[in-house]
XYZ file of C-alpha atoms in Angstrom:
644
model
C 27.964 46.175 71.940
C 26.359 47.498 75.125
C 23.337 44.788 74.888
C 26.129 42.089 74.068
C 27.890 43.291 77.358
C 24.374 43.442 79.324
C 23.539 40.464 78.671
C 27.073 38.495 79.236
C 26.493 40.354 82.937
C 23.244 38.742 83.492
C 24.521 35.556 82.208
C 27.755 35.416 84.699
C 25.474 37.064 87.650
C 22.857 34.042 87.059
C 25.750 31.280 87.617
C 27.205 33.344 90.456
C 23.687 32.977 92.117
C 23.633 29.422 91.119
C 27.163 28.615 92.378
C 26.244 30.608 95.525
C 23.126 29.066 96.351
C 24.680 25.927 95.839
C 27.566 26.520 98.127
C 25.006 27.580 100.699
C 23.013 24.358 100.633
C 26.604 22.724 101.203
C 27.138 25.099 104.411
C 23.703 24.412 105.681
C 23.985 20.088 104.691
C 27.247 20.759 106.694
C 26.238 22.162 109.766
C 22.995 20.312 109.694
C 24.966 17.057 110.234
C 28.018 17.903 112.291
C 26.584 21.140 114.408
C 23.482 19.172 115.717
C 22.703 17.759 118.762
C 19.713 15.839 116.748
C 22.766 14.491 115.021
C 25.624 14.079 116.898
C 27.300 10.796 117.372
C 26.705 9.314 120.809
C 24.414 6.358 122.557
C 20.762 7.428 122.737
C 18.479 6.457 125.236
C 15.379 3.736 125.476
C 12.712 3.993 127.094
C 13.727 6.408 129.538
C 16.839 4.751 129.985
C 20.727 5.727 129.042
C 23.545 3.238 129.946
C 26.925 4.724 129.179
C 30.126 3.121 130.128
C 33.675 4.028 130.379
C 34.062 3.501 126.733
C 31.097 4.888 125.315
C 32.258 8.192 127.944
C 35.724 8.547 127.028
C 34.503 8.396 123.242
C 32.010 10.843 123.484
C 32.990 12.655 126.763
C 29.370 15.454 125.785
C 26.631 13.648 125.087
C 23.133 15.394 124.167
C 20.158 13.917 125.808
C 17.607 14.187 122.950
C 15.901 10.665 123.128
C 14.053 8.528 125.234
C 12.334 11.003 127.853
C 9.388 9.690 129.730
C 6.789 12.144 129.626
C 4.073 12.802 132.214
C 1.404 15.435 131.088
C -0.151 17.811 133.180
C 1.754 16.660 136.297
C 3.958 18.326 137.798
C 5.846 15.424 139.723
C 8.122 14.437 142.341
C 10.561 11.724 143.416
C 8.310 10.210 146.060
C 5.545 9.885 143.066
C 7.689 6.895 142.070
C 7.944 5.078 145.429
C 6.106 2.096 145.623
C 3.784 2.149 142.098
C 5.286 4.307 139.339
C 2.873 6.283 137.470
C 3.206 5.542 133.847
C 4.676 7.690 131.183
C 1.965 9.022 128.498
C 5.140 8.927 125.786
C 8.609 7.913 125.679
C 9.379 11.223 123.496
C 12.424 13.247 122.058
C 13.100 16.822 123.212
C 12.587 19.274 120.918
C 8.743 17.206 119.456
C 6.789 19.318 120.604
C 6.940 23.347 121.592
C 4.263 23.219 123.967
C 1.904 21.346 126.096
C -1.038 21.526 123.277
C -0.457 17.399 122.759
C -2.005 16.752 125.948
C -3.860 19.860 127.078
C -6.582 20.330 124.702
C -5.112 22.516 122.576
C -3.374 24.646 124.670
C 0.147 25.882 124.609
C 0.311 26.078 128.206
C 0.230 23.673 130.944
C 2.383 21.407 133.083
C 4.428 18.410 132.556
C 6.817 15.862 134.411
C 10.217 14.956 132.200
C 12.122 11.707 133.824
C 15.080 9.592 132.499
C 17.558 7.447 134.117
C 21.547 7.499 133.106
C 23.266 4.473 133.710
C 26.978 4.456 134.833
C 29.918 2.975 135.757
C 29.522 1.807 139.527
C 32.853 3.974 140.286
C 32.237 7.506 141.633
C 32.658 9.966 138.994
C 32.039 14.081 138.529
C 29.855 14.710 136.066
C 27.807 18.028 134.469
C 24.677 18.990 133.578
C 23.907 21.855 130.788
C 20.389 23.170 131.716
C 19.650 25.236 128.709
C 16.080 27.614 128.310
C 13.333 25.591 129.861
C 10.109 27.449 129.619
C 9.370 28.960 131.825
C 9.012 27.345 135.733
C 10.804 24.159 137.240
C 12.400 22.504 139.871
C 15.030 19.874 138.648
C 15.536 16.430 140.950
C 18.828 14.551 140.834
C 18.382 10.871 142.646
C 15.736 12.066 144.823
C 16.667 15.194 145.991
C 15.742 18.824 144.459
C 19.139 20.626 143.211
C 17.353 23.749 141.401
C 14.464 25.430 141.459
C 13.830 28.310 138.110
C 10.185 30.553 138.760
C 7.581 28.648 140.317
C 5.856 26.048 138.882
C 2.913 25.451 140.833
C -0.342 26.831 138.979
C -0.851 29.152 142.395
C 1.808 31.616 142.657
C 2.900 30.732 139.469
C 6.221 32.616 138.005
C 8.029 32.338 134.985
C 12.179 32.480 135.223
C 14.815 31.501 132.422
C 17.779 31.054 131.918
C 20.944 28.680 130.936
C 22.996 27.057 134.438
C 24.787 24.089 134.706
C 24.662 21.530 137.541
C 28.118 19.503 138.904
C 27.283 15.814 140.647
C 29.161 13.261 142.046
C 27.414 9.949 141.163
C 28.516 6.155 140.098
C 26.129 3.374 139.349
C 23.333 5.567 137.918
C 21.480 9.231 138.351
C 18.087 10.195 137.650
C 16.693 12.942 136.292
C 13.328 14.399 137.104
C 12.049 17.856 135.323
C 8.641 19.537 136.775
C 7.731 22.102 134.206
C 5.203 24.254 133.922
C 4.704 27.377 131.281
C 1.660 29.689 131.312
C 3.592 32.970 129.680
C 5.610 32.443 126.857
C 5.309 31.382 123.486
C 7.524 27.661 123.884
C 6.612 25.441 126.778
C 8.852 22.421 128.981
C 11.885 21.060 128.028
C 12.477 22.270 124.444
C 16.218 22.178 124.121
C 18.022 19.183 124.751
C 20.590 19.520 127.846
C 24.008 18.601 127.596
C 26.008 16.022 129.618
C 29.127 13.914 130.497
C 32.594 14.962 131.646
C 32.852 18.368 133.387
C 35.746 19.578 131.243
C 34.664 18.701 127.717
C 31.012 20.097 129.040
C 32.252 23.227 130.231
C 34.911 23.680 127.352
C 31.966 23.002 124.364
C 29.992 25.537 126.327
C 32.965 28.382 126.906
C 33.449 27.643 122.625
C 29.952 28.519 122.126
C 29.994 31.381 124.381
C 32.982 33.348 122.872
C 31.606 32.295 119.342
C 28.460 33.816 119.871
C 30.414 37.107 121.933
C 32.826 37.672 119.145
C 29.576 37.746 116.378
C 27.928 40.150 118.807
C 31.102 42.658 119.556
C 32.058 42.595 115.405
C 28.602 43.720 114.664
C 27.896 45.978 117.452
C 31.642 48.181 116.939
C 30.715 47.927 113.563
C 27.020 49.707 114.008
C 28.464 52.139 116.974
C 31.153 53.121 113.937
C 28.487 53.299 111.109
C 26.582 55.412 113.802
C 29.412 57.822 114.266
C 29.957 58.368 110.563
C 26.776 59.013 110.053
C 26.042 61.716 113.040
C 29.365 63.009 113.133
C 30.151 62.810 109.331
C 28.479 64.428 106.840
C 24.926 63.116 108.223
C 24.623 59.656 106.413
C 21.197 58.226 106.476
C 22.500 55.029 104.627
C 25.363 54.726 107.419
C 22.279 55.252 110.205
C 20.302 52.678 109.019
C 23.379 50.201 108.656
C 24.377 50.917 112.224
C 20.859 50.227 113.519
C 20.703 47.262 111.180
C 23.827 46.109 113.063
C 22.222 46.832 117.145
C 18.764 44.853 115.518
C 20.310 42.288 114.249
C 22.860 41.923 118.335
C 19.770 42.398 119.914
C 18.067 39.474 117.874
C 21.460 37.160 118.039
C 22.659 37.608 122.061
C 19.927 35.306 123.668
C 23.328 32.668 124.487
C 25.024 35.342 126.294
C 21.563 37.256 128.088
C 20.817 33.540 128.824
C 23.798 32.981 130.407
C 24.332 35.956 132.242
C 20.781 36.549 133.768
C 17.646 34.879 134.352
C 14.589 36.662 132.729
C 10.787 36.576 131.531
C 8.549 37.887 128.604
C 10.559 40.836 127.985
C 13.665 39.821 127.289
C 12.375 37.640 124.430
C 9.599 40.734 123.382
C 13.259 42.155 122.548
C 14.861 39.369 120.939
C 11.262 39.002 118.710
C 11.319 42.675 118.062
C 14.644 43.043 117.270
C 14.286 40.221 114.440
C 11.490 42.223 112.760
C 13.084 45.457 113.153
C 16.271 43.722 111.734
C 14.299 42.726 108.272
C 12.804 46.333 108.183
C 15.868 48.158 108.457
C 17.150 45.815 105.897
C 14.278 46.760 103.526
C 15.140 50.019 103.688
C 18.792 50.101 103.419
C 18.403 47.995 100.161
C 15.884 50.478 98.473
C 18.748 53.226 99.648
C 21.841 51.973 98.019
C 19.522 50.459 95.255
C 17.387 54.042 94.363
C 14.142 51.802 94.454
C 11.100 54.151 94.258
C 9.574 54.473 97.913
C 6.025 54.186 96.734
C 7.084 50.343 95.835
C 9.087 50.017 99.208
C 7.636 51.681 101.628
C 4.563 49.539 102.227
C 6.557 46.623 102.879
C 8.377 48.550 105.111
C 5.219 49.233 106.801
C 4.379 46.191 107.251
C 7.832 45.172 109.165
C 6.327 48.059 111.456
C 3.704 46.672 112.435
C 5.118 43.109 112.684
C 7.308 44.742 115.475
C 4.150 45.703 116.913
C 2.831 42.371 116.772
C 5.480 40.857 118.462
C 5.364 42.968 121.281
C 1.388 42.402 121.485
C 1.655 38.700 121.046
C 3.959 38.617 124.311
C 1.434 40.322 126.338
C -1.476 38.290 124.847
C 0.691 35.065 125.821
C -0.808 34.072 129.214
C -4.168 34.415 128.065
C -3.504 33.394 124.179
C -4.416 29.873 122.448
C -2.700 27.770 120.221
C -4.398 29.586 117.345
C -2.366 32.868 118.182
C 0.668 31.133 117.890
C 0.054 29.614 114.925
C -0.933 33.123 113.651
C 1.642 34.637 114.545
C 4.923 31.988 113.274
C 2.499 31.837 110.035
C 3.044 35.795 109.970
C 6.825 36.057 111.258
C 7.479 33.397 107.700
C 5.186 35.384 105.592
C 7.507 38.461 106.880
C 11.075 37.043 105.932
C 10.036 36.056 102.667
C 8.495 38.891 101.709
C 11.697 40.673 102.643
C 13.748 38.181 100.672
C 11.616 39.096 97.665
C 12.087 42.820 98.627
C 15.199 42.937 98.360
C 15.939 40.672 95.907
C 13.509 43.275 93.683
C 15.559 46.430 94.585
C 19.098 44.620 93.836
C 17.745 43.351 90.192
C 16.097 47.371 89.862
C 19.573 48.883 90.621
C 21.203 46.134 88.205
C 18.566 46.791 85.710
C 19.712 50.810 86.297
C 23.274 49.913 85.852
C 24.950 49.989 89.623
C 26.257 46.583 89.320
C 28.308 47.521 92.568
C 25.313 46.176 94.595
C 25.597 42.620 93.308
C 26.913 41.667 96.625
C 23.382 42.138 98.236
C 22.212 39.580 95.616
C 24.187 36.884 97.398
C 23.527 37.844 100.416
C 19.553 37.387 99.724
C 20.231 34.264 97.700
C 21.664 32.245 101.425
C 18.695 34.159 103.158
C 16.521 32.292 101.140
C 18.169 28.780 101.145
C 18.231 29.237 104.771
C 14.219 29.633 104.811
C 14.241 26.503 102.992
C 16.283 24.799 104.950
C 14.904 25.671 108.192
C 11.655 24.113 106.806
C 13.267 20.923 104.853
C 15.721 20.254 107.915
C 13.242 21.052 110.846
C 14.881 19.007 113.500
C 18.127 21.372 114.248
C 19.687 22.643 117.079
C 22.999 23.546 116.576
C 25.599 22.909 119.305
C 28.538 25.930 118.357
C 27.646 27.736 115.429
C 23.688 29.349 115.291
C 20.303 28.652 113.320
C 20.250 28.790 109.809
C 18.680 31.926 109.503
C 21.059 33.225 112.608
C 23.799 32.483 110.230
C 22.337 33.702 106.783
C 20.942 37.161 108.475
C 24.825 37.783 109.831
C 25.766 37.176 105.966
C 23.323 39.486 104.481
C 23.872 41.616 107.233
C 28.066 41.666 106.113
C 26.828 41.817 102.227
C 24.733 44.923 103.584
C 27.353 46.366 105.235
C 29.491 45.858 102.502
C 27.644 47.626 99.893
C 26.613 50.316 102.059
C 30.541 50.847 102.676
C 30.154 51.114 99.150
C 27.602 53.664 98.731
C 28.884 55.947 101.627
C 32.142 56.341 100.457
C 30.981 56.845 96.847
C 28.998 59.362 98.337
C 31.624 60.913 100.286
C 33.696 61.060 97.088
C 30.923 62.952 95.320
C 30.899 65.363 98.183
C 34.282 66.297 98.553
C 34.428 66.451 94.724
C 31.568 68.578 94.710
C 33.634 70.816 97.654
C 36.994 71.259 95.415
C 34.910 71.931 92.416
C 33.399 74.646 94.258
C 36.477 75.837 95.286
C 37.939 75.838 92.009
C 35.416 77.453 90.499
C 35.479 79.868 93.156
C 39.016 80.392 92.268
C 38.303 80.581 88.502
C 36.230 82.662 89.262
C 38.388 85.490 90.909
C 40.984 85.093 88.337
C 38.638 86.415 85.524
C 37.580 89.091 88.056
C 41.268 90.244 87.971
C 41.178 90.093 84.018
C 38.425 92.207 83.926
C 39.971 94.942 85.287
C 42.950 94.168 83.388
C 39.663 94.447 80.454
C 38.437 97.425 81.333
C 41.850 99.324 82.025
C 42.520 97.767 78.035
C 38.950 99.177 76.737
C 39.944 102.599 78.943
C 43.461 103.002 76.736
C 41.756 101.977 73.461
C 39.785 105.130 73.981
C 42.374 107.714 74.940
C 44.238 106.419 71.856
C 41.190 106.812 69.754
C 40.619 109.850 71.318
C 44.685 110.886 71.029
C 44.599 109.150 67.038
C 44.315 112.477 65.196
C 47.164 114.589 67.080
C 49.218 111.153 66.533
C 48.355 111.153 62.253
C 49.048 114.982 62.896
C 52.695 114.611 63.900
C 53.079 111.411 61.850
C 51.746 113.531 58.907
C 54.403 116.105 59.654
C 56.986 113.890 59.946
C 56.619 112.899 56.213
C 56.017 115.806 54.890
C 59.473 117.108 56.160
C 61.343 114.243 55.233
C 62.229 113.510 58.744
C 61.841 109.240 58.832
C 64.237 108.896 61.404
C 61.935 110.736 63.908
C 58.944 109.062 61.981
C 60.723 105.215 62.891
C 61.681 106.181 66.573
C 57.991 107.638 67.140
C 56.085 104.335 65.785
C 58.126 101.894 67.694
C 57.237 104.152 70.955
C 53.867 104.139 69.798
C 53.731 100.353 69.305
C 55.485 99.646 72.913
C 52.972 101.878 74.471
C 49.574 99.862 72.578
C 50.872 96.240 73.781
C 51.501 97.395 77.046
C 49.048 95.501 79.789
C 47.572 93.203 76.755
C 46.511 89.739 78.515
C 48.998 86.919 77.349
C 47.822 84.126 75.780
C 49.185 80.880 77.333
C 46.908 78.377 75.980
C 43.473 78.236 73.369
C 41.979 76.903 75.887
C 40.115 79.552 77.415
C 39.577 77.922 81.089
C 43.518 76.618 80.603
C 44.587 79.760 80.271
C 42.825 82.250 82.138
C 43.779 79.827 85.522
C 47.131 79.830 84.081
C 47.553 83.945 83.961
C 45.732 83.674 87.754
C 48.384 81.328 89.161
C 51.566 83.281 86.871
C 50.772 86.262 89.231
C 50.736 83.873 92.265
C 53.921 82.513 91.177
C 55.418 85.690 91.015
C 54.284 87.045 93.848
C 56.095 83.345 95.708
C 59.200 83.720 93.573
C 58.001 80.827 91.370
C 59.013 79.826 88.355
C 55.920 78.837 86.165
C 56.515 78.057 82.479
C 53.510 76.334 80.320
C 53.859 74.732 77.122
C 50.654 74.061 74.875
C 51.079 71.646 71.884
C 47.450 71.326 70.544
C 46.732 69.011 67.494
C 45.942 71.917 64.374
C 43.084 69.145 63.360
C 41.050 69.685 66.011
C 39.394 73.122 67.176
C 41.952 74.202 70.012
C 39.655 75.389 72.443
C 37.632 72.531 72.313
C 37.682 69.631 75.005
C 34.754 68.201 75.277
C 34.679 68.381 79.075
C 32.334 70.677 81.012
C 34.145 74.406 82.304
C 33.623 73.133 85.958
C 35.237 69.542 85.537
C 38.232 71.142 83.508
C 38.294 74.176 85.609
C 38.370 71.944 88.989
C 41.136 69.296 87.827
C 43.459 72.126 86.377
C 42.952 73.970 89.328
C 43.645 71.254 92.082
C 46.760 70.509 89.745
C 48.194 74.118 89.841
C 46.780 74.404 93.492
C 49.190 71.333 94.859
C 51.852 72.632 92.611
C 52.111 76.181 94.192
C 51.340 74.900 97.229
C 54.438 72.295 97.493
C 56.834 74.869 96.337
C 55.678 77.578 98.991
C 56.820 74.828 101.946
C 60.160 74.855 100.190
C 62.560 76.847 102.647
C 65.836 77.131 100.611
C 66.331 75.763 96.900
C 64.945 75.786 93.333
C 61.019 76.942 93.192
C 59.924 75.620 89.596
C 56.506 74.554 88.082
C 56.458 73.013 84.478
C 53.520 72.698 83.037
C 52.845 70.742 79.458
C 49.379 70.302 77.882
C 49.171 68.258 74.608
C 47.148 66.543 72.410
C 48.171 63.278 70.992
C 44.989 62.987 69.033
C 41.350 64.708 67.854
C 40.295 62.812 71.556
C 43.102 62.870 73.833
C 44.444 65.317 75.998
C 47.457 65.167 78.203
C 48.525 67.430 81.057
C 51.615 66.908 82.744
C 52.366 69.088 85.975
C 56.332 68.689 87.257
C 56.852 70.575 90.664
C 59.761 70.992 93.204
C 58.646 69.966 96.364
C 59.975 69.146 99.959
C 58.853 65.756 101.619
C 55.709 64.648 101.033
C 54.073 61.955 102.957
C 52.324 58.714 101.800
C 49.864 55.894 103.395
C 49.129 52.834 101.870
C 49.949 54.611 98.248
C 47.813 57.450 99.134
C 49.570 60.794 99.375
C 48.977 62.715 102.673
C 47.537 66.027 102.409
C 49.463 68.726 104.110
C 46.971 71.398 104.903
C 45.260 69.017 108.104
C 48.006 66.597 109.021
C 47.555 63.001 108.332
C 44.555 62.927 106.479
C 44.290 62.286 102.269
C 43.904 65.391 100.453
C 40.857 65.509 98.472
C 42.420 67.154 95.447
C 44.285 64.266 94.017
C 40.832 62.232 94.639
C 38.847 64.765 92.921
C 41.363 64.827 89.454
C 41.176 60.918 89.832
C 37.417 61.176 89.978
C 36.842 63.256 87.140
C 39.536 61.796 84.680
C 38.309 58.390 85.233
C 34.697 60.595 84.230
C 36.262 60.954 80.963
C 37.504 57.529 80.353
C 40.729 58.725 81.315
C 43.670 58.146 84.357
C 45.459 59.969 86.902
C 48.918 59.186 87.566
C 50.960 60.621 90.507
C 54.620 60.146 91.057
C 56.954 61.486 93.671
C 61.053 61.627 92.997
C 62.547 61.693 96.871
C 65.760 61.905 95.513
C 65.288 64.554 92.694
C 62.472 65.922 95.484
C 60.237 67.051 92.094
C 56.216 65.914 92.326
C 54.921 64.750 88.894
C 51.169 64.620 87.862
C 50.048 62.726 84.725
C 46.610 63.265 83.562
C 45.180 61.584 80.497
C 41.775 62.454 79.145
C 39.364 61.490 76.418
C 38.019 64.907 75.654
């Protein structure tokens, strides 16, 4: 039965993957055509030239300028270049075809280059913008002749590198050109990479503000999520798994926020050292949060973990090996940084199926999540030329979904963990309790074993007088000095409430607590005569915690009763050779709920652990818990079924 069941799991987790995959490739397809400015609807340009007119504006009021550039290598130009004689363009190219200047430089990433194209408009005088996104990493930007921004310095003396995204506002009819003089000797991308944005100020400005909060709201979701999972786990009950998944959230901001650093400030190297770093650290942490919640031995683990180490190291050194690095480094380096997100796709695709394999099918989530991390690799290689306009990358977008399916099952894991904890406290403290109880029998014992020997001690004077008694014929004397004699030997003899030994010996510890609260505590014990009555088949500290927790709540609910009835009933049967039943009735004043959880009263407003503990260990023993308050009859009933 338990292969049949194993292997209808595999069978329905194999078409889950299938179906998710699937739906994945649909997200991607989906994005990749309508989130693209390689593929959004709108005139392109020819030959460095765009015409637009009022129709083709009002239809498409942002329009992406992606095609047509003329492209001057290793000159860094100006408008009076193209007074008189025009140089000629070495390519009419699209942004975003190459990364760097290596084309036209030799080989080399870094260089300079001239970027010119002419919009043609309406002859009426119109305001239009300009989205300047990244341009790496030095340039001044001409509009119709005259220089309107300056980032860094281009020029190969005095060179410096300065990024960022701006946006430029012009008044212009008839037509505007655009001159970019780039240079980049720092960074790892090179001239005009991104395709800027223009056409009618609001819709400009609007698709930016979109993108803007977009990106904002992914960022403040994961980082009050990590700051959270960071709380819980220094202030709680010192979570490693709820570390790591806080510092998997700050990794995996710090690799995401580029739109919003971008925006707000201008920057060099170091800012994207961070970003870089942050993406490798991101996988790493990942790595190891899956071989936490999945129990995957650290000698398999580990060394890929390792190597995300020194990956982070690698990005750092690549970034100050840029201005003197070749296109060979590069090339290195992206070959390494895909080498990296595989490997942790396979990583933790290996722990998910080990913990499956073990039985925790709880961390099938992670599965899913590593399934759209893939099929976001392969898309970013099968659908190269992206750039999305709102949403993200692909694997922007598939690392926030693992990092949700992560956070998900570490949610999981911590609370399990939690719940194992506090059950581990209360059985502790039932024990403890159980503990004292039989301490207080033992004396009750010993005083017992003390009597039996006076009375053997005393048993020939008593045969003495009984002797004499019948040899004088007096039997009424004889019948008035047993019955004192038997009153005086079952005096102090410890009752017998249940067979069950730990049943009962709580039960005699919490009768004297009863009486000593002016309680009324009466037990009834129907065991089945076909099974061995003090038999449960649960372990002393399981039976001894849930009886204990139940008697516990009971005495405590009738102690905060101030005038009225104080009454405990308590009723343990079985119904068959397996089956065990105790039912607890209480009086009790008002007891609070939340969300169908019962408040504990000892620290206001929190859940008491007790009822989570009996729920944990009858559902140990294939078993329920069932708890029912009466606000009008103000009586607290507990309903525990076990199979033991």
């Amino acid at each position: 039965m338990k292969t049949h069941r194993a292997v209808g799991f595999r069978i329905r987790l194999a078409l889950k993957v299938v179906m998710t995959f699937a739906l994945a490739a649909a997200v991607f397809l989906t994005v990749y055509q309508y989130d693209n400015k390689y593929t959004a609807a709108g005139l392109k340009a020819r030959d460095g030239i765009l015409t637009l007119d009022r129709e083709a504006l009002a239809q498409h009021p942002v329009l992406f300028l992606v095609d047509g550039w003329e492209y001057y290598a290793n000159r860094l130009l100006a408008p009076a270049d193209f007074r008189g004689t025009p140089p000629a363009p070495d390519q009419y190219l699209f942004i975003g075809r190459f990364g760097g200047f290596e084309a036209w430089n030799g080989g080399s990433p870094h260089g300079s280059a001239s970027y010119r194209l002419t919009i043609r408009l309406p002859e009426q005088t119109d305001t239009y913008l300009l989205e300047l996104p990244e341009i790496f990493s030095a340039y001044r930007l001409y509009i119709n002749g005259e220089q309107v921004m300056q980032m860094g310095e281009p020029e190969r003396e005095g060179y410096r590198a300065e990024t960022g995204n701006r946006t430029v506002s012009m008044e212009a009819g008839g037509s505007i050109e655009l001159l970019f003089a780039v240079s980049d000797y720092s960074h790892l991308y090179g001239g005009l990479v991104y395709p800027p944005a223009f056409g009618q100020p609001d819709a400009v400005s609007g698709l930016l503000s979109t993108r803007l909060v977009f990106r904002s709201i992914v960022c403040a979701v994961a980082l009050t999520v990590g700051l959270l999972s960071v709380m819980v786990g220094l202030l709680g009950r010192k979570s490693s798994l709820a570390l790591l998944f806080g510092l998997l959230c700050m990794f995996f901001v710090g690799y995401v926020s580029y739109p919003i650093t971008a925006t707000l400030f201008t920057g060099g190297r170091l800012r994207y050292a961070l970003e870089n770093v942050s993406f490798c650290a991101m996988l790493g942490v990942a790595m190891l949060v899956a071989m936490g919640v999945s129990g995957l031995p650290k000698k398999w683990g580990l060394p890929f973990v390792g190597f995300g180490g020194l990956m982070c190291a690698a990005s750092v050194l690549v970034h100050l090996l840029l201005p003197i690095g070749n296109l060979n480094l590069l090339l290195a380096y992206s070959w390494l940084i895909s080498a990296y997100e595989w490997m942790t796709a396979g990583l933790i695709a290996a722990a998910v199926w080990y913990a499956i394999r073990k039985g925790a099918e709880r961390i099938t989530p992670l599965l899913y999540g590593v399934v759209i991390f893939v099929c976001a690799l392969l898309a970013d290689r099968l659908l190269p030329v992206h750039e999305p306009i709102l949403t993200g990358w692909f694997i922007e977008l598939a690392s926030f979904t693992l990092v949700l399916c992560i956070g998900g099952v570490t949610g999981q894991e911590v609370a399990a963990r939690y719940r194992e904890s506090a059950v581990m406290a209360e059985r502790a403290g039932s024990m403890e309790r159980l503990y004292q109880s039989q301490l207080s029998h033992l004396e009750v014992l010993r005083q017992e074993m003390t009597q039996v020997k006076t009375m053997r001690h005393d048993l020939r004077h008593h045969l003495t007088l009984i002797d004499q008694y019948v040899s004088s014929r007096q039997y009424d004397r004889l019948e008035e000095y047993i019955k004192e004699y038997r009153t005086a030997s079952t005096e102090g003899e410890l009752p017998e409430y249940c067979p069950i030994d730990v049943i009962n010996t709580l039960t005699c510890h919490y009768q004297t607590v009863a009486r000593q609260n002016q309680i009324r505590l009466d037990i009834r014990c129907d065991l089945n005569a076909a099974a061995d009555p003090g038999h449960t088949g649960m372990t002393d500290s399981d039976l001894c915690c849930l009886y204990a927790n139940l008697m516990e709540n009971a005495v405590e609910a009738c102690q905060r009763i101030q005038s009225g009835q104080r009454a405990i009933w308590v009723a343990v049967i079985r119904t068959g050779a397996d089956t065990l039943h105790i039912h607890v009735w209480n009086t009790a004043g008002n007891i609070r709920q939340l969300g169908g959880r019962f408040l504990s009263s000892k620290s206001g407003g929190r859940t008491g652990y007790g009822l989570l503990s009996i729920e944990t260990i009858a559902g140990k023993y294939g078993g329920k818990a069932e708890f029912h308050w009466n606000e009008d009859k103000q009586n607290f009933e507990s309903r525990i079924t076990l199979m033991a």
